Coordinates of C-alpha atoms and ligand atoms in Angstrom, one line a residue:
M1 CA -10.8 14.9 -20.7
T2 CA -7.7 14.0 -18.7
T3 CA -6.4 10.3 -18.4
P4 CA -6.9 8.8 -15.1
F5 CA -3.9 8.1 -12.9
F6 CA -4.6 4.5 -12.8
Q7 CA -6.7 2.6 -15.3
M8 CA -7.2 -1.0 -15.1
T9 CA -9.3 -2.9 -17.5
D10 CA -10.4 -6.4 -17.2
I11 CA -7.6 -7.5 -14.9
N12 CA -7.5 -11.2 -14.2
K13 CA -5.2 -13.1 -11.9
S14 CA -5.0 -16.9 -11.8
Y15 CA -2.7 -19.5 -10.2
W16 CA -2.1 -23.0 -11.6
M17 CA -2.6 -25.2 -8.6
G18 CA -1.1 -28.4 -10.0
D19 CA -4.3 -29.7 -11.4
E20 CA -6.6 -26.7 -12.1
W21 CA -6.4 -22.9 -12.4
Q22 CA -7.5 -20.9 -9.4
Q23 CA -9.0 -17.6 -10.4
V24 CA -8.3 -15.0 -7.9
L25 CA -9.4 -11.7 -9.7
R26 CA -12.1 -11.8 -12.2
N27 CA -12.2 -8.9 -14.8
V28 CA -11.4 -6.3 -12.4
S29 CA -11.8 -2.8 -14.0
L30 CA -10.8 0.2 -11.8
T31 CA -10.0 3.8 -12.4
I32 CA -8.3 5.9 -9.9
E33 CA -7.8 9.7 -10.2
K34 CA -4.8 11.6 -8.9
G35 CA -5.3 12.9 -5.4
E36 CA -8.1 10.3 -4.6
F37 CA -8.5 8.5 -1.1
L38 CA -9.8 5.2 -2.2
S39 CA -10.6 2.2 -0.1
I40 CA -10.9 -1.4 -1.4
L41 CA -13.2 -3.2 1.0
G42 CA -13.6 -6.9 1.1
P43 CA -13.5 -10.0 3.3
S44 CA -10.6 -12.3 3.9
G45 CA -9.5 -14.2 0.8
S46 CA -11.5 -11.9 -1.6
G47 CA -8.2 -11.0 -3.4
K48 CA -7.4 -7.6 -1.8
S49 CA -3.6 -8.2 -1.4
T50 CA -3.4 -9.7 -4.7
L51 CA -5.0 -6.6 -6.3
M52 CA -2.8 -4.5 -4.3
N53 CA 0.4 -6.2 -5.5
I54 CA -0.7 -5.7 -9.0
I55 CA -1.7 -2.0 -8.4
G56 CA 1.6 -1.5 -6.9
C57 CA 3.6 -3.2 -9.7
L58 CA 4.8 -6.0 -7.5
D59 CA 3.1 -8.5 -9.6
T60 CA 1.6 -8.7 -13.1
P61 CA -2.0 -9.7 -14.0
T62 CA -2.5 -13.0 -16.1
K63 CA -4.7 -11.0 -18.3
G64 CA -5.9 -7.4 -18.7
E65 CA -4.6 -3.9 -19.3
Y66 CA -3.1 -1.7 -16.7
I67 CA -2.1 2.0 -17.5
L68 CA -0.3 3.8 -14.6
D69 CA 0.4 7.6 -15.2
G70 CA -0.2 7.2 -18.8
R71 CA 2.2 4.2 -19.2
R72 CA 1.3 0.8 -20.0
V73 CA 2.6 -1.4 -17.1
D74 CA 1.0 -4.9 -17.3
D75 CA 3.8 -6.3 -19.4
L76 CA 6.9 -4.5 -18.2
D77 CA 9.8 -6.6 -16.8
E78 CA 11.0 -6.6 -13.3
D79 CA 13.6 -3.9 -13.6
Q80 CA 11.2 -1.5 -15.1
L81 CA 8.5 -2.3 -12.5
S82 CA 10.9 -1.7 -9.6
A83 CA 12.0 1.7 -11.1
I84 CA 8.3 2.8 -11.0
R85 CA 7.8 1.5 -7.6
N86 CA 10.9 3.1 -6.0
K87 CA 10.0 6.4 -7.5
E88 CA 6.2 6.7 -7.2
I89 CA 4.8 4.3 -4.5
G90 CA 5.1 4.0 -0.7
F91 CA 3.9 0.4 0.4
I92 CA 2.4 -0.5 3.9
F93 CA 2.3 -4.3 3.8
Q94 CA -0.1 -6.4 5.8
S95 CA 2.7 -8.3 7.3
F96 CA 5.0 -5.1 7.9
Q97 CA 8.0 -6.6 6.4
L98 CA 10.6 -4.9 8.6
L99 CA 14.2 -6.0 8.7
K100 CA 14.5 -8.0 11.8
R101 CA 18.1 -7.0 12.4
Q102 CA 17.7 -3.4 12.1
N103 CA 16.3 -0.8 14.4
A104 CA 13.3 1.4 13.6
L105 CA 15.4 4.3 12.4
S106 CA 17.4 2.0 10.1
N107 CA 14.2 0.4 8.8
V108 CA 12.8 3.9 7.9
E109 CA 16.1 4.9 6.3
L110 CA 16.2 2.1 3.9
P111 CA 14.1 3.5 1.1
L112 CA 16.0 6.8 1.5
I113 CA 19.2 5.0 1.0
Y114 CA 17.7 3.6 -2.3
A115 CA 16.7 7.1 -3.2
G116 CA 20.3 8.1 -2.8
M117 CA 20.0 10.6 0.2
G118 CA 22.9 11.4 2.2
Q119 CA 23.4 10.0 5.8
Q120 CA 22.6 13.0 7.8
Q121 CA 19.6 14.1 5.9
R122 CA 18.1 10.6 5.9
R123 CA 18.6 10.1 9.7
E124 CA 16.7 13.4 10.2
R125 CA 14.0 12.5 7.7
A126 CA 13.5 9.1 9.3
E127 CA 13.4 10.6 12.7
E128 CA 10.8 13.1 11.5
M129 CA 8.6 10.3 10.1
L130 CA 8.9 8.1 13.2
C131 CA 7.9 11.1 15.3
R132 CA 4.9 11.6 13.0
V133 CA 3.6 8.2 13.8
G134 CA 4.2 8.7 17.5
L135 CA 7.4 6.5 17.9
S136 CA 9.8 9.2 18.9
E137 CA 10.9 7.1 22.0
K138 CA 11.4 4.0 20.0
L139 CA 13.9 5.0 17.5
Y140 CA 16.6 2.4 18.3
H141 CA 14.2 -0.5 19.2
M142 CA 14.5 -3.6 17.1
P143 CA 11.3 -5.0 15.6
N144 CA 11.2 -7.8 18.2
Q145 CA 11.4 -5.1 20.9
L146 CA 8.2 -3.4 19.4
S147 CA 4.5 -4.4 19.7
G148 CA 2.7 -5.3 16.6
G149 CA 1.1 -1.9 16.4
Q150 CA 4.2 -0.2 16.8
Q151 CA 5.9 -2.4 14.1
Q152 CA 3.0 -1.3 11.9
R153 CA 3.6 2.3 12.6
V154 CA 7.4 1.9 11.7
A155 CA 6.2 0.3 8.4
I156 CA 4.0 3.4 7.9
A157 CA 6.9 5.8 8.6
R158 CA 9.1 3.8 6.1
A159 CA 6.3 4.0 3.4
L160 CA 6.2 7.8 3.9
A161 CA 9.9 8.5 4.0
T162 CA 10.4 9.2 0.4
N163 CA 7.3 11.4 0.2
P164 CA 5.8 9.1 -2.5
A165 CA 3.0 10.5 -4.7
I166 CA 1.1 7.3 -4.1
L167 CA 0.6 5.5 -0.8
L168 CA -0.7 1.8 -1.0
A169 CA -1.7 0.4 2.4
D170 CA -2.9 -3.1 3.1
E171 CA -4.8 -3.3 6.3
P172 CA -2.8 -0.3 7.8
T173 CA -4.7 -0.4 11.0
G174 CA -5.0 -4.2 11.4
A175 CA -2.6 -4.4 14.3
L176 CA -3.8 -1.2 15.9
D177 CA -6.2 -0.4 18.7
Q178 CA -9.0 1.9 18.0
K179 CA -7.2 5.0 19.2
T180 CA -3.9 4.5 17.3
G181 CA -6.0 3.3 14.3
K182 CA -7.7 6.7 14.5
Q183 CA -4.4 8.6 14.6
V184 CA -3.2 6.7 11.4
M185 CA -6.5 7.7 9.7
E186 CA -5.9 11.3 10.6
L187 CA -2.5 11.1 9.2
F188 CA -3.9 9.7 5.9
H189 CA -6.4 12.5 5.8
A190 CA -3.5 15.0 6.3
L191 CA -1.4 13.3 3.6
N192 CA -4.3 13.2 1.3
N193 CA -4.9 16.9 1.7
E194 CA -1.2 17.4 1.0
G195 CA -2.1 15.8 -2.4
H196 CA -1.0 12.3 -1.9
T197 CA -3.1 9.4 -3.7
I198 CA -4.1 7.0 -1.1
I199 CA -5.2 3.4 -1.9
M200 CA -6.2 1.7 1.3
I201 CA -7.1 -2.0 1.6
T202 CA -9.3 -3.1 4.5
H203 CA -12.0 -5.7 5.5
D204 CA -13.2 -3.1 8.1
V205 CA -16.2 -1.0 7.0
S206 CA -15.5 1.8 9.7
I207 CA -11.9 2.0 8.5
A208 CA -13.1 2.0 4.8
A209 CA -15.5 5.0 5.6
H210 CA -12.6 7.3 6.0
A211 CA -11.9 7.1 2.3
S212 CA -13.7 9.4 -0.1
R213 CA -14.5 6.5 -2.3
I214 CA -15.1 2.8 -1.6
V215 CA -14.9 -0.2 -3.9
R216 CA -15.9 -3.6 -2.8
L217 CA -14.1 -6.9 -3.6
L218 CA -15.9 -10.2 -3.2
D219 CA -14.6 -13.5 -4.7
G220 CA -12.4 -11.6 -7.0
E221 CA -14.9 -9.5 -8.4
L222 CA -15.0 -5.6 -7.9
S223 CA -18.0 -3.3 -7.6
E224 CA -18.4 0.3 -6.9
G225 CA -19.6 0.6 -3.3
V226 CA -21.9 3.4 -2.2
K227 CA -20.4 5.3 0.6
E228 CA -22.8 5.4 3.5
D229 CA -22.0 9.0 4.7
A230 CA -22.2 9.6 8.5
Ligands
ATP1 N1 0.7 -17.1 -4.9 C1 -0.5 -17.8 -4.8 N2 -0.8 -19.1 -5.2 C2 -1.9 -19.5 -5.1 N3 -3.1 -18.9 -4.6 C3 -2.8 -17.8 -4.0 C4 -1.6 -17.1 -4.2 N4 -1.7 -15.7 -3.6 C5 -3.0 -15.8 -3.3 N5 -3.8 -16.9 -3.6 C6 -5.2 -17.1 -3.3 O1 -5.9 -15.9 -3.7 C7 -6.9 -15.6 -2.8 C8 -6.9 -14.2 -2.4 O2 -5.7 -14.0 -1.5 P1 -5.4 -12.5 -1.0 O3 -4.1 -12.7 -0.2 O4 -5.4 -11.7 -2.2 O5 -6.7 -12.2 -0.1 P2 -7.0 -11.0 0.9 O6 -8.3 -10.5 0.4 O7 -5.8 -10.1 0.8 O8 -7.2 -11.8 2.3 P3 -7.0 -11.2 3.8 O9 -7.9 -10.3 4.1 O10 -7.1 -12.4 4.5 O11 -5.6 -10.6 3.7 C9 -6.9 -16.7 -1.6 O12 -7.8 -17.8 -1.8 C10 -5.5 -17.2 -1.8 O13 -5.4 -18.5 -1.5
MG2 MG1 -4.5 -9.5 2.4

């Protein structure tokens, strides 16, 4: 039997709120195979972004074991975690997190600079990714000159720029209308067919249904959901 790509066992996350602990994730166990398209579905406040941060090595659990690609990561330090992130994971954040003073192209180029790609090549790659999300005419727009949905698409292009094995997306269609949201889901399907592992977080059942597996998060507790096939 092969080891799963992601293996989380009894992950807990709590915050000390001055007078008591608030438990946000409760004994979350989750296994994800390479090449899966998984969706984590849950209402606002259920712990989705907290879980995404742990899955993506942006945060560590209070308790529990996390093995990523055969390597235990729940007790690594910040430098070790960031090395894994830069190499393996593309993030689409719920709040986009674009650099305000940089245009769309420069925002998408940023991870390519970290990856050490040359100027000409990274400009071409960034342009290609922005075209892929339908923003070929907005390359030189600043974030505040773009609509929320367009900013979200810049964030998607940035996440894909380094061709990461894993794509972690937190509400990737939250700021998009139905048509653009559908285009992004088509893009995710295409990426998944190319072999990318996709973990998509959403509160929207119809968006979650695009994934091949759905798990549900409720009050920090995870359960395997049955996918209602259309
Ligand atoms: N740094 C923190 N300190 C204290 N509590 C936190 C912290 N981060 C998150 N929480 C709490 O954890 C709970 C889950 O938050 P989280 O952001 O993971 O929810 P979510 O499912 O992503 O919600 P949404 O759909 O609204 O984005 C919330 O009750 C929140 O207040
Ligand atoms: Mg969230």
